Every structure is written in structure tokens, then in C-alpha cells.
Coordinates of C-alpha atoms in Angstrom, one line a residue:
Chain Q
X1 CA -37.9 14.4 33.2
X2 CA -36.5 15.9 30.0
X3 CA -33.3 14.3 30.6
X4 CA -35.1 11.2 30.7
X5 CA -37.0 11.6 27.7
X6 CA -33.9 12.7 25.8
X7 CA -31.9 9.6 26.9
X8 CA -34.7 7.4 25.7
X9 CA -34.8 8.9 22.1
X10 CA -30.9 8.4 22.0
X11 CA -31.3 5.0 22.9
X12 CA -34.3 4.6 20.6
X13 CA -32.3 6.4 17.6
X14 CA -29.5 4.1 18.3
X15 CA -31.3 0.9 18.1
X16 CA -33.4 2.3 14.9
X17 CA -29.8 2.9 13.2
X18 CA -28.4 -0.5 14.3
X19 CA -31.6 -2.5 13.3
X20 CA -32.1 -0.3 10.0
X21 CA -35.1 1.4 10.6
X22 CA -35.0 4.4 8.2
X23 CA -38.4 6.0 9.1
X24 CA -41.9 5.3 10.1
X25 CA -42.9 4.2 6.5
X26 CA -40.2 1.7 6.1
X27 CA -41.7 -1.7 6.6
X28 CA -38.1 -3.0 8.1
X29 CA -37.4 -4.7 10.6
X30 CA -40.6 -6.3 11.1
X31 CA -40.5 -6.0 14.6
X32 CA -40.6 -2.1 14.4
X33 CA -43.2 -1.7 11.7
X34 CA -45.4 1.6 12.2
X35 CA -42.9 2.9 15.0
X36 CA -40.6 5.9 14.5
X37 CA -37.4 5.3 12.5
X38 CA -34.0 7.4 12.4
X39 CA -35.4 10.5 10.6
X40 CA -38.0 11.2 13.2
X41 CA -36.0 10.3 16.0
X42 CA -33.3 12.7 15.0
X43 CA -35.9 15.5 14.4
X44 CA -37.1 14.8 17.6
X45 CA -33.8 15.3 19.4
X46 CA -33.1 18.3 17.5
X47 CA -36.2 20.2 18.5
X48 CA -35.8 19.1 22.0
X49 CA -32.6 20.9 22.3
X50 CA -29.9 17.9 22.0
X51 CA -26.5 19.0 20.5
X52 CA -26.1 17.6 17.0
X53 CA -22.4 16.7 17.9
X54 CA -23.9 14.5 20.7
X55 CA -26.5 13.0 18.6
X56 CA -23.6 11.9 16.3
X57 CA -21.2 10.8 19.2
X58 CA -23.7 9.4 21.5
X59 CA -26.3 7.6 19.0
X60 CA -25.0 7.0 15.6
X61 CA -21.4 6.3 16.3
X62 CA -21.6 3.4 18.7
X63 CA -24.5 2.3 16.8
X64 CA -22.5 2.1 13.6
X65 CA -19.8 0.6 15.8
X66 CA -22.0 -2.4 16.9
X67 CA -23.1 -3.0 13.4
X68 CA -19.5 -3.1 12.1
X69 CA -18.7 -5.6 14.8
X70 CA -21.7 -7.9 14.2
X71 CA -20.8 -8.0 10.5
X72 CA -17.2 -8.9 11.4
X73 CA -18.5 -11.7 13.5
X74 CA -21.0 -12.9 10.8
X75 CA -23.8 -12.0 13.1
X76 CA -25.4 -9.9 10.0
X77 CA -24.8 -9.7 6.4
X78 CA -24.8 -7.4 3.5
X79 CA -28.6 -6.5 3.3
X80 CA -28.8 -5.8 7.1
X81 CA -25.7 -3.6 7.0
X82 CA -27.3 -1.7 4.1
X83 CA -30.3 -0.9 6.2
X84 CA -28.6 0.4 8.9
X85 CA -26.3 2.5 6.3
X86 CA -29.8 3.9 5.1
X87 CA -31.0 4.4 8.4
X88 CA -27.8 6.5 9.6
X89 CA -27.9 8.3 6.2
X90 CA -31.5 9.2 7.0
X91 CA -30.4 10.8 10.4
X92 CA -27.3 12.2 8.8
X93 CA -29.7 14.3 6.4
X94 CA -31.2 16.0 9.4
X95 CA -27.7 16.9 10.8
X96 CA -26.3 18.0 7.5
X97 CA -27.0 21.7 8.0
X98 CA -24.8 21.2 11.2
X99 CA -21.9 19.7 9.5
X100 CA -21.8 22.7 6.9
X101 CA -22.1 25.3 9.3
X102 CA -19.1 23.9 11.5
X103 CA -20.9 23.1 14.7
X104 CA -20.3 19.3 14.5
X105 CA -16.6 18.3 14.1
X106 CA -15.4 15.1 12.3
X107 CA -12.6 13.2 12.7
X108 CA -10.9 13.8 9.4
X109 CA -11.5 13.7 5.8
X110 CA -11.8 9.9 3.9
X111 CA -11.8 10.0 0.3
X112 CA -13.0 6.7 -1.5
X113 CA -13.4 5.5 -4.8
X114 CA -13.5 2.1 -7.1
X115 CA -10.5 2.1 -9.2
X116 CA -10.5 2.7 -12.6
X117 CA -11.8 0.4 -15.0
X118 CA -14.2 -1.1 -12.1
X119 CA -17.6 -0.5 -11.7
X120 CA -18.5 -2.4 -8.7
X121 CA -19.5 -0.5 -5.9
X122 CA -20.8 -2.5 -3.1
X123 CA -17.7 -2.8 -1.0
X124 CA -16.9 0.8 -1.5
X125 CA -20.3 1.6 -0.1
X126 CA -20.4 -0.3 2.7
X127 CA -16.8 1.1 3.7
X128 CA -17.8 4.6 3.1
X129 CA -21.0 4.5 5.5
X130 CA -19.2 2.7 8.2
X131 CA -16.3 5.1 8.1
X132 CA -19.3 8.1 7.9
X133 CA -20.8 6.3 10.9
X134 CA -17.6 6.7 12.8
X135 CA -17.5 10.2 12.7
X136 CA -15.3 10.8 9.4
X137 CA -16.3 13.2 6.7
X138 CA -16.6 10.7 3.4
X139 CA -16.2 12.0 0.0
X140 CA -17.3 9.1 -2.1
X141 CA -15.8 9.5 -5.9
X142 CA -18.0 6.8 -7.2
X143 CA -16.5 4.1 -9.3
X144 CA -14.1 3.6 -12.3
X145 CA -11.8 6.3 -10.4
X146 CA -8.6 7.6 -12.4
X147 CA -5.6 9.0 -10.2
X148 CA -6.2 12.7 -11.6
X149 CA -9.7 12.4 -9.5
X150 CA -8.2 11.2 -6.5
X151 CA -5.4 13.8 -6.6
X152 CA -7.7 16.6 -7.4
X153 CA -9.8 16.1 -4.3
X154 CA -6.5 15.4 -2.1
X155 CA -5.2 18.7 -3.1
X156 CA -8.6 20.3 -2.1
X157 CA -8.4 18.2 1.2
X158 CA -4.9 18.2 2.4
X159 CA -4.1 15.5 4.9
X160 CA -7.2 13.3 3.8
X161 CA -7.0 9.5 3.8
X162 CA -7.4 7.6 0.7
X163 CA -9.4 4.5 0.1
X164 CA -9.1 2.5 -3.0
X165 CA -11.7 -0.7 -3.7
X166 CA -11.7 -3.1 -6.6
X167 CA -13.5 -6.2 -6.8
X168 CA -11.9 -7.3 -10.3
X169 CA -8.7 -9.2 -10.6
X170 CA -8.0 -7.2 -13.9
X171 CA -8.7 -3.7 -11.9
X172 CA -6.8 -4.4 -8.6
X173 CA -3.8 -4.1 -10.9
X174 CA -4.8 -0.6 -11.4
X175 CA -4.4 0.2 -7.9
X176 CA -0.8 0.2 -8.1
X177 CA -0.7 3.1 -10.5
X178 CA -3.1 5.3 -8.3
X179 CA -0.8 4.5 -5.1
X180 CA 2.1 5.6 -7.1
X181 CA 0.7 8.5 -8.5
X182 CA -0.9 9.7 -5.2
X183 CA 2.5 9.4 -3.3
X184 CA 4.2 11.1 -6.2
X185 CA 2.3 14.1 -5.5
X186 CA 1.5 14.0 -2.0
X187 CA 4.1 11.4 -0.5
X188 CA 2.6 11.7 3.2
X189 CA -0.8 10.5 2.1
X190 CA -2.2 7.4 3.8
X191 CA -3.7 5.0 1.1
X192 CA -5.7 2.1 2.1
X193 CA -6.8 -0.7 -0.2
X194 CA -9.5 -3.4 -0.1
X195 CA -11.7 -5.8 -2.3
X196 CA -12.6 -9.2 -2.6
X197 CA -9.1 -10.1 -4.6
X198 CA -7.0 -7.8 -2.6
X199 CA -4.9 -9.1 0.3
X200 CA -1.9 -7.8 2.6
X201 CA 0.8 -9.4 0.3
X202 CA -0.8 -7.1 -2.8
X203 CA -1.1 -4.3 -0.4
X204 CA 2.5 -4.3 0.7
X205 CA 3.9 -5.0 -3.2
X206 CA 1.9 -1.9 -4.4
X207 CA 3.4 0.4 -1.9
X208 CA 0.0 0.9 -0.1
X209 CA -0.2 1.7 3.8
X210 CA -3.0 -0.7 4.9
X211 CA -4.9 -3.3 3.7
X212 CA -8.4 -4.1 5.7
X213 CA -10.5 -7.3 4.9
X214 CA -13.9 -5.7 6.0
X215 CA -15.0 -2.0 6.6
X216 CA -14.4 -2.5 10.6
X217 CA -10.8 -2.8 9.6
X218 CA -10.9 0.2 7.9
X219 CA -12.6 2.3 11.0
X220 CA -10.1 0.8 13.3
X221 CA -7.1 1.9 11.0
X222 CA -8.6 5.3 10.7
X223 CA -9.5 5.7 14.2
X224 CA -6.0 4.9 15.1
X225 CA -4.5 7.8 13.1
X226 CA -6.5 10.3 14.9
X227 CA -5.7 9.2 18.6
Chain R
X1 CA -23.5 -40.1 -23.6
X2 CA -21.4 -40.1 -20.5
X3 CA -23.3 -41.4 -17.3
X4 CA -23.1 -38.7 -14.7
X5 CA -24.1 -40.9 -12.0
X6 CA -21.4 -43.3 -12.7
X7 CA -19.0 -40.5 -13.0
X8 CA -19.8 -39.2 -9.7
X9 CA -19.5 -42.7 -8.2
X10 CA -16.1 -43.1 -10.0
X11 CA -14.7 -40.2 -8.3
X12 CA -16.3 -41.2 -4.9
X13 CA -14.6 -44.9 -4.9
X14 CA -11.2 -43.6 -6.2
X15 CA -8.6 -42.9 -3.9
X16 CA -6.8 -40.8 -6.6
X17 CA -7.7 -37.2 -7.1
X18 CA -8.9 -35.5 -10.4
X19 CA -8.7 -31.8 -10.8
X20 CA -11.4 -29.3 -12.6
X21 CA -9.7 -26.2 -12.6
X22 CA -12.0 -23.3 -13.9
X23 CA -9.4 -21.9 -16.6
X24 CA -10.6 -20.6 -19.6
X25 CA -8.5 -17.6 -19.6
X26 CA -4.9 -19.4 -20.0
X27 CA -6.7 -21.2 -22.9
X28 CA -7.5 -18.0 -24.6
X29 CA -3.9 -16.7 -24.1
X30 CA -2.3 -19.8 -25.3
X31 CA -4.5 -19.6 -28.5
X32 CA -3.2 -16.1 -28.9
X33 CA -6.9 -14.6 -29.0
X34 CA -8.2 -11.8 -26.5
X35 CA -10.9 -12.1 -24.2
X36 CA -13.3 -10.0 -26.5
X37 CA -12.8 -12.6 -29.2
X38 CA -13.6 -15.5 -27.0
X39 CA -16.8 -14.1 -25.4
X40 CA -18.3 -13.3 -28.7
X41 CA -17.1 -16.0 -31.1
X42 CA -18.0 -19.9 -30.3
X43 CA -15.4 -21.2 -32.3
X44 CA -12.6 -19.3 -30.4
X45 CA -14.0 -19.9 -27.3
X46 CA -14.1 -23.7 -28.0
X47 CA -10.5 -23.7 -29.1
X48 CA -9.6 -22.1 -25.7
X49 CA -11.1 -25.1 -24.4
X50 CA -9.7 -27.5 -26.2
X51 CA -6.3 -26.3 -25.9
X52 CA -6.7 -26.6 -22.3
X53 CA -7.8 -30.2 -22.3
X54 CA -5.0 -30.7 -24.8
X55 CA -2.2 -29.3 -22.8
X56 CA -3.4 -29.9 -19.2
X57 CA -5.0 -33.1 -17.4
X58 CA -8.2 -31.7 -16.7
X59 CA -10.8 -34.3 -15.9
X60 CA -13.6 -32.1 -17.2
X61 CA -14.0 -29.0 -19.2
X62 CA -16.1 -25.8 -18.4
X63 CA -17.5 -22.8 -20.8
X64 CA -16.3 -19.2 -19.6
X65 CA -18.0 -17.8 -16.5
X66 CA -19.1 -14.7 -18.3
X67 CA -21.7 -13.4 -15.6
X68 CA -23.2 -10.7 -17.9
X69 CA -24.3 -13.0 -20.9
X70 CA -28.0 -13.9 -19.4
X71 CA -28.3 -10.3 -18.2
X72 CA -27.5 -9.0 -21.9
X73 CA -30.1 -11.7 -22.9
X74 CA -32.9 -9.8 -20.6
X75 CA -31.6 -6.4 -22.3
X76 CA -28.7 -4.9 -19.8
X77 CA -26.2 -2.8 -21.8
X78 CA -22.8 -4.3 -21.8
X79 CA -19.3 -2.9 -22.2
X80 CA -16.7 -5.1 -23.9
X81 CA -13.0 -4.5 -23.3
X82 CA -10.3 -6.3 -25.4
X83 CA -8.6 -8.1 -22.2
X84 CA -11.4 -7.9 -19.6
X85 CA -14.6 -9.8 -18.9
X86 CA -17.6 -7.7 -20.3
X87 CA -19.3 -5.3 -17.6
X88 CA -22.8 -4.6 -17.3
X89 CA -23.8 -0.5 -17.4
X90 CA -26.4 0.4 -15.3
X91 CA -29.7 -1.1 -13.9
X92 CA -32.4 -2.5 -16.2
X93 CA -35.0 -2.5 -13.4
X94 CA -35.5 0.1 -10.8
X95 CA -38.8 -0.9 -9.0
X96 CA -41.7 -3.2 -8.5
X97 CA -43.6 -1.8 -11.7
X98 CA -40.3 -2.6 -14.0
X99 CA -40.0 -5.8 -12.5
X100 CA -43.5 -6.7 -13.2
X101 CA -43.4 -5.5 -16.9
X102 CA -40.0 -7.4 -17.3
X103 CA -40.4 -10.1 -19.9
X104 CA -38.5 -13.3 -19.8
X105 CA -36.3 -13.3 -23.1
X106 CA -35.7 -16.2 -25.4
X107 CA -32.4 -17.8 -26.5
X108 CA -31.9 -15.5 -29.6
X109 CA -29.2 -13.4 -28.4
X110 CA -26.4 -13.6 -30.7
X111 CA -23.9 -13.9 -28.0
X112 CA -25.7 -16.3 -26.3
X113 CA -26.0 -18.6 -29.4
X114 CA -22.0 -18.1 -29.6
X115 CA -21.6 -19.6 -26.0
X116 CA -24.1 -22.7 -27.3
X117 CA -21.7 -23.1 -30.4
X118 CA -18.6 -23.4 -28.2
X119 CA -20.6 -25.8 -26.1
X120 CA -21.5 -27.9 -29.2
X121 CA -17.7 -27.9 -30.6
X122 CA -16.0 -28.6 -27.3
X123 CA -18.2 -31.4 -26.6
X124 CA -17.4 -33.0 -30.3
X125 CA -14.0 -32.8 -29.8
X126 CA -13.8 -34.0 -26.2
X127 CA -16.1 -37.0 -26.2
X128 CA -14.2 -38.5 -23.5
X129 CA -14.6 -35.8 -20.9
X130 CA -17.5 -34.2 -19.4
X131 CA -18.3 -30.5 -20.8
X132 CA -20.0 -28.2 -18.1
X133 CA -21.5 -25.2 -19.4
X134 CA -21.1 -22.0 -17.3
X135 CA -24.2 -20.2 -16.1
X136 CA -25.1 -17.6 -13.6
X137 CA -27.5 -18.4 -10.7
X138 CA -30.7 -16.9 -10.2
X139 CA -29.8 -14.3 -7.1
X140 CA -26.6 -13.4 -9.2
X141 CA -28.8 -12.4 -12.3
X142 CA -31.2 -10.8 -10.3
X143 CA -28.5 -8.7 -9.0
X144 CA -27.1 -7.5 -12.4
X145 CA -30.6 -6.7 -13.5
X146 CA -31.4 -4.8 -10.4
X147 CA -28.0 -3.6 -9.1
X148 CA -26.4 -5.5 -6.2
X149 CA -26.7 -3.0 -3.3
X150 CA -30.3 -2.1 -4.3
X151 CA -31.3 -5.6 -4.5
X152 CA -29.8 -6.4 -0.9
X153 CA -31.9 -3.4 0.3
X154 CA -35.0 -5.0 -1.6
X155 CA -34.6 -8.2 0.1
X156 CA -35.2 -6.4 3.2
X157 CA -38.1 -3.7 2.3
X158 CA -39.8 -5.4 -0.9
X159 CA -39.5 -9.2 -0.6
X160 CA -42.2 -9.4 -3.0
X161 CA -40.8 -7.5 -5.8
X162 CA -37.5 -9.7 -5.4
X163 CA -39.3 -12.9 -5.5
X164 CA -41.1 -11.7 -8.6
X165 CA -37.5 -11.1 -10.3
X166 CA -36.3 -14.3 -9.1
X167 CA -39.2 -16.2 -10.9
X168 CA -38.3 -14.5 -14.2
X169 CA -34.6 -15.2 -13.5
X170 CA -35.2 -18.8 -12.8
X171 CA -37.4 -19.3 -16.0
X172 CA -34.7 -18.0 -18.2
X173 CA -32.0 -20.0 -16.7
X174 CA -33.9 -23.2 -16.7
X175 CA -34.9 -22.4 -20.3
X176 CA -31.0 -21.7 -21.2
X177 CA -29.7 -25.1 -19.4
X178 CA -32.3 -27.1 -20.9
X179 CA -30.8 -25.8 -24.1
X180 CA -27.3 -26.7 -23.1
X181 CA -28.8 -30.1 -22.0
X182 CA -30.1 -30.5 -25.7
X183 CA -26.7 -29.7 -27.1
X184 CA -25.1 -32.3 -25.1
X185 CA -23.6 -30.6 -22.2
X186 CA -22.8 -32.9 -19.2
X187 CA -24.1 -30.4 -16.8
X188 CA -23.6 -26.8 -15.7
X189 CA -21.5 -24.9 -13.4
X190 CA -23.9 -22.4 -12.0
X191 CA -22.1 -19.4 -10.4
X192 CA -24.1 -17.8 -7.5
X193 CA -21.5 -15.6 -5.8
X194 CA -23.7 -12.9 -4.9
X195 CA -25.8 -15.3 -2.7
X196 CA -22.6 -15.4 -0.3
X197 CA -23.2 -12.1 0.9
X198 CA -26.8 -13.3 2.3
X199 CA -27.1 -15.2 6.0
X200 CA -27.8 -19.1 5.4
X201 CA -31.8 -18.1 6.0
X202 CA -31.7 -15.5 3.2
X203 CA -29.6 -17.5 1.2
X204 CA -32.6 -20.1 1.4
X205 CA -35.2 -17.8 0.5
X206 CA -33.5 -15.7 -1.9
X207 CA -31.4 -18.3 -3.8
X208 CA -31.5 -22.0 -2.7
X209 CA -35.4 -22.1 -3.5
X210 CA -35.0 -21.3 -6.9
X211 CA -31.5 -23.1 -7.5
X212 CA -33.3 -26.5 -6.2
X213 CA -36.1 -25.7 -8.5
X214 CA -33.6 -25.7 -11.1
X215 CA -31.6 -28.8 -9.7
X216 CA -35.0 -30.7 -9.7
X217 CA -35.9 -29.8 -13.4
X218 CA -32.4 -30.3 -14.7
X219 CA -30.3 -32.7 -12.8
X220 CA -30.3 -36.3 -14.0
X221 CA -28.0 -39.4 -15.2
X222 CA -26.5 -37.6 -17.7
X223 CA -26.7 -34.1 -16.4
X224 CA -25.2 -32.7 -13.1
X225 CA -25.7 -29.2 -11.6
X226 CA -22.5 -27.9 -9.9
X227 CA -23.5 -25.1 -7.6
X228 CA -20.6 -22.5 -7.3
X229 CA -20.7 -20.1 -4.7
X230 CA -17.2 -18.1 -4.0
X231 CA -19.0 -15.3 -2.0
X232 CA -19.8 -18.2 0.7
X233 CA -17.1 -18.1 3.5
X234 CA -18.9 -20.9 5.5
X235 CA -22.0 -18.9 6.2
X236 CA -24.3 -20.5 3.5
X237 CA -23.3 -23.9 3.0
X238 CA -26.2 -25.7 4.5
X239 CA -28.5 -23.5 2.0
X240 CA -26.4 -24.9 -0.8
X241 CA -26.8 -28.4 0.4
X242 CA -30.4 -27.9 0.5
X243 CA -30.5 -27.4 -3.4
X244 CA -30.2 -31.0 -4.1
X245 CA -27.1 -30.3 -6.4
X246 CA -24.7 -33.1 -6.5
X247 CA -21.6 -31.0 -6.6
X248 CA -20.9 -28.0 -4.9
X249 CA -18.0 -25.8 -5.6
X250 CA -16.4 -23.3 -3.3
X251 CA -14.0 -20.4 -3.5
X252 CA -10.8 -19.8 -1.5
X253 CA -12.4 -17.8 1.5
X254 CA -13.8 -21.2 2.9
X255 CA -12.2 -23.8 5.3
X256 CA -12.2 -26.6 2.8
X257 CA -11.7 -29.4 5.5
X258 CA -14.5 -28.0 7.7
X259 CA -16.6 -27.7 4.7
X260 CA -15.7 -31.5 3.8
X261 CA -17.1 -32.5 7.3
X262 CA -20.1 -30.6 7.4
X263 CA -21.2 -32.0 3.8
X264 CA -22.7 -35.5 3.2
X265 CA -20.0 -38.3 1.7
X266 CA -22.1 -38.4 -1.3
X267 CA -22.0 -35.0 -2.4
X268 CA -18.9 -34.1 -4.4
X269 CA -17.2 -31.0 -3.1
X270 CA -14.9 -28.8 -5.4
X271 CA -12.4 -26.2 -4.6
X272 CA -10.7 -24.0 -3.6
X273 CA -7.1 -22.8 -4.6
X274 CA -6.8 -19.1 -4.1
X275 CA -7.0 -18.0 -8.1
X276 CA -5.7 -14.7 -7.6
X277 CA -3.3 -14.5 -4.3
X278 CA -1.8 -18.1 -4.9
X279 CA -2.3 -18.8 -8.8
X280 CA -1.5 -15.6 -10.2
X281 CA 0.9 -13.8 -7.5
X282 CA 2.8 -16.6 -5.9
X283 CA 6.0 -18.3 -7.5
X284 CA 5.4 -21.8 -8.8
X285 CA 7.1 -23.4 -5.8
X286 CA 4.4 -21.8 -3.3
X287 CA 1.7 -22.8 -5.6
X288 CA 3.0 -26.6 -5.7
X289 CA 3.3 -26.4 -1.9
X290 CA -0.1 -24.8 -1.6
X291 CA -1.8 -27.4 -3.6
X292 CA -0.1 -30.3 -1.9
X293 CA -1.0 -29.0 1.4
X294 CA -4.8 -29.0 0.0
X295 CA -4.5 -32.6 -1.2
X296 CA -2.6 -33.6 2.2
X297 CA -5.4 -32.1 4.3
X298 CA -8.5 -33.2 2.3
X299 CA -6.7 -36.8 1.8
X300 CA -9.4 -38.8 3.9
X301 CA -12.6 -37.4 1.9
X302 CA -13.2 -39.3 -1.1
X303 CA -15.7 -36.8 -2.2
X304 CA -13.1 -33.8 -3.0
X305 CA -12.1 -32.7 -6.3
X306 CA -9.4 -30.2 -6.6
X307 CA -10.1 -27.1 -8.5
X308 CA -9.7 -23.1 -8.3
X309 CA -11.5 -21.0 -6.0
X310 CA -13.2 -19.4 -9.2
X311 CA -12.3 -18.5 -12.5
X312 CA -8.4 -18.0 -13.1
X313 CA -7.7 -14.5 -14.2
X314 CA -5.9 -13.4 -17.0
X315 CA -2.2 -13.4 -16.9
X316 CA -1.5 -16.4 -14.7
X317 CA 2.0 -17.8 -15.3
X318 CA 1.8 -21.1 -16.9
X319 CA 4.5 -22.3 -14.9
X320 CA 2.3 -21.8 -11.8
X321 CA -0.7 -24.0 -13.7
X322 CA 2.2 -26.4 -14.4
X323 CA 2.9 -26.5 -10.7
X324 CA -0.9 -27.1 -9.6
X325 CA -1.2 -30.2 -11.9
X326 CA 2.5 -31.2 -11.0
X327 CA 1.3 -31.4 -7.3
X328 CA -1.7 -33.1 -8.3
X329 CA 0.8 -35.9 -10.4
X330 CA 2.9 -36.3 -7.2
X331 CA -0.2 -36.7 -4.8
X332 CA -1.5 -39.5 -7.1
X333 CA 1.8 -41.1 -7.6
X334 CA 2.1 -41.6 -3.7
X335 CA -1.7 -42.8 -3.6
X336 CA -0.4 -45.6 -5.9
X337 CA 2.8 -46.4 -4.1
X338 CA 1.0 -46.8 -0.9
X339 CA -1.5 -48.9 -2.4
X340 CA 0.9 -51.3 -4.0
X341 CA 2.9 -51.4 -0.9
X342 CA -0.5 -52.3 1.2
X343 CA -1.3 -54.9 -1.5
X344 CA 2.0 -56.5 -1.5
X345 CA 2.1 -56.6 2.4
X346 CA -1.5 -58.5 2.3
X347 CA -0.6 -61.0 -0.3
X348 CA 3.2 -61.7 0.1
X349 CA 4.0 -64.4 3.1
X350 CA 5.6 -62.4 6.2

């Protein structure tokens, strides 16, 4: 009986994240108005004794995987994806103590930032939340991030993967300097690049390791690194 | 005054192609100025437009696409860099109350007056070609006032707040466009890239509804609305069509042939050479090949106008711009040769 109850909660949590239902108060999506959201469902699973690691792996990761695929296939768009991110964030907030205590193991550390001179964050945010939703620890350095800041964080977390984002044709040129600086200090570091004006050619020219045209591409690459 | 209905019909009837790339930055570089000069001084801005028109066979001129100008008029803080387009710092409005209290500004912002001045000078010097003013679209302006990510979320959770903000943005843009019309601009190129991040349905609700109102109030015999959305990758073309704009301008992420196939023949379609991946980064021969290929692939559509997918960035090699126009010249030459040989075949005895 308890198993069925928990399985039902897991399915509901996964759906809440996929559909972007943050909590009971949230008016979105209209079809779930008044129902419990990711926040309440996660709390109920924890109270019921469900292991935090399993909540992450059985509900959140598959939900975000579906969200990523639907985004890549143009079945959902940025607003819906951001709502899913908010719902996942509400669930992760409940799980935070278990990350801190080490009870939840993540797949690795991903350090992301919008490169120096660029203040745009929507692409970076989408990637950060998709990567977090696939079971990685994400360190988001924000916007206008210089080489020194990336290197400082990398030295705190050796082996972390770096993600660089740029929206402007002018600031994408700053990616090269950051890639060179990072590889100078820690040559084995994997550096991913992305953003509207960036492409595969540019990625190769500046010596980065991977270019992704969408967040799902980043998740795919990162997960390959850990398998 | 140029009759823009006639101008559109001319393009629709001609087998030859015209080109209207969006390229004020090369003009700024060619005149020896920097971006910071052009975005703050209408005379320098106009000189860059005149230079481009003097050197290249552009069929019309556009003023700069500075997507911070209208936001600055509302009160956003702007950061200026010598060789970059201005940036907006922070958010101006953060909630429904802020949005409700937001006043629609007048047109007194000094920098906005400089943009008007640039249009005036350009119109006076380029009387034989249309001059289109660059303006931002309502949803893209709202995203600058409210923050892009937050506006996207608000579309889901607070659509009434977003609607209220869009009403204010639309009112301001209408006033600005009417001023540009009064000055003598032959139209505007309205940049609405943020709407490209929405589904067709959401684009309809949060962008096209407002753009349509602008089109209905502005577009006539003497004034065109060119709706530019380089964020659209095919997801919201129908919503763009529903605005009633006579000209749609697409970015490089769209399949231009498929787009031409789905658009009515009397709507002019502009696009879509990649401004960075091709124009800035490829050697001249690859630019020539790419432009030739686009012209070949679109040759059966009379309603196509060659353009770049967005504003050319800084430091595009001039030989690449030469290659762009050279490919156009060769294409049009071939059209003439084919027409002449067809004519001769028809009139001469077998």
C-alpha cells in the first residue's frame, strides 16, 4: 500500500516538474491549478521515507530529460522550460540538506558563466538548470565572468567541466581568451561553448572541446563523460 | 515621397534581386568613428549610413538596430562601451505594481532625438532610396524593462502584468514610429527577436497582437513595417504573418526556401545570410558561394529580398561585403542574359 502511495507521489512529482508546477499556490499550468506542486510533493516523499537520491534519480532526472527532449523537438519553448526549472528548483530546495551532507551523490561538477563583457543570462540559465536536472552539481558564476574567476573556481573543484556562454558577436570573441587561459593552467579541463552566435567552426577555432546548440546537447556530452 | 506600395510591387514584379543588408557597423568603421560615437551623435550615425549607400549598391538604408534606445527612454540604466552596442544594466520593473506605475515616456530622450536626427540627414541625402528607421518590437522592449527570463516566466504566471507592460511598450513605440514617419522615413524595421523564443500561440498573444496594432496604425502608401525576428527558427512564422506587416525579415536559423513556400506571394520576405558564421568568419569565396546558393535556391520566388540574417557585427572584412554584392551582381547579370536570350528566341525567326 505504502509502495503504491510512494510510486504515485513520484509520478506526480515527475509530472509537476515536467509541466512546471512549482507549488500549490502557483497558477501555472492552468490544468493543475490548486493541486500540489513540486515543493509539496518532494516534502511528502521525504516524510514518507523515500531516499533523497532516489527522488533525484527516479523523478527529477527523468522529468528534466523529457523537458530537454521536448525543447529540442520544439514541443515546448523557453517560458515552459523556465517553469520546469522553477519547479525543479523548488524540489531541489527540499533536497539541499542531503546534497550538503553527501547523502546525495551527483555525477560531477559543472561550472558555468556568461563570458566577460556579456550581461545576457537566459541561455546560461537554461543550460544550468538542465545540467542540474540531469544530476550534476552546477556552480553558476553569473554574467560578465573573467578568466580568473573561472580558474579560481576550477582550482577549488579540480576535474570540473566548464561551460562558457555568449550572446553577442562581440563578446563571443572573449571566449577564446578564456579557453586559452583555462587550458594554460589546467590543460585537461573540458570546456564547452554555446550561445546564439557560436557554432562548431568557432568552437574548433578557439580550442574548446564541445559546442552544443541547445541545453540537451550539453547534458548529452556531460553524461558521456561520466559513462 | 516614395510610394512604398509601388516600391513593393516593383520588387514583386522584377526577376532581378535587390539587397538590403543590415549593416551600419561597417559604415561606422569606414568613416573612422566608433560605435559609441554613432549611437550618441546623429550626424555621425547618418554619415555611416551615407557611406554604406555610397560604396555599396544597397536598395534601401536602415538606421542602427540599437535595442537599448527605447528602454533608455523608459528609464533603464545603460552602459556604453567604445566598440560595442550599449547594454542595459538591471531591471526597471520587477512586479505588477511597478508595471502599473510605469509611465509611458515622451520622445525627449537626447539620444532618441539623435536617432531622429540621423534619419532626417539620411533621408535628405538619400532621396532616391527608402530609409527605414530601426525600432524595437513590443515584446523585445518589454523583455528589456522586465528582464528576459523573468518576462518569460511572467508569460506563464502573470499574463495580465505582461499585457499591461506590453500596452505601455506599444504606446511608446507607436509614438516613436509616428515621429519617424513625420520626419520622412519610408518605414521601420521592427526588431522583435525575443518573440522568437515563444511558441506560435504565445507569439500571437504576447507579440503579434501588439505588432498588428502598430501595423494598422502606421503602414500605408508611404510607410512600410518590416518585422524582423531573427529568434524565429520556424516556430512562429504564422504569428509573424498575422501581424499584417508587408515585409518580414528572417534570421539565419530559418530555412528561407521553406519560409518562402509558406508565406503569401505578396508579402516580401527578407533574409538571411548568417552575419557571423558566414559574413564575419568565412573567407570571401565562401561568402560568394553562400550568397549565390541562396539566390539560386530562391530564384523562383519573386518576393525575396537578399539581406543579412541580422545586423552585421563589427570587424566584418570588407572583402566579404564586396563578395556578398558581387554574388548579387553576377546573379542579376545571369537573369538579364537569360531574359535576352529568351526574348531573341521568341522574336527571331527559327
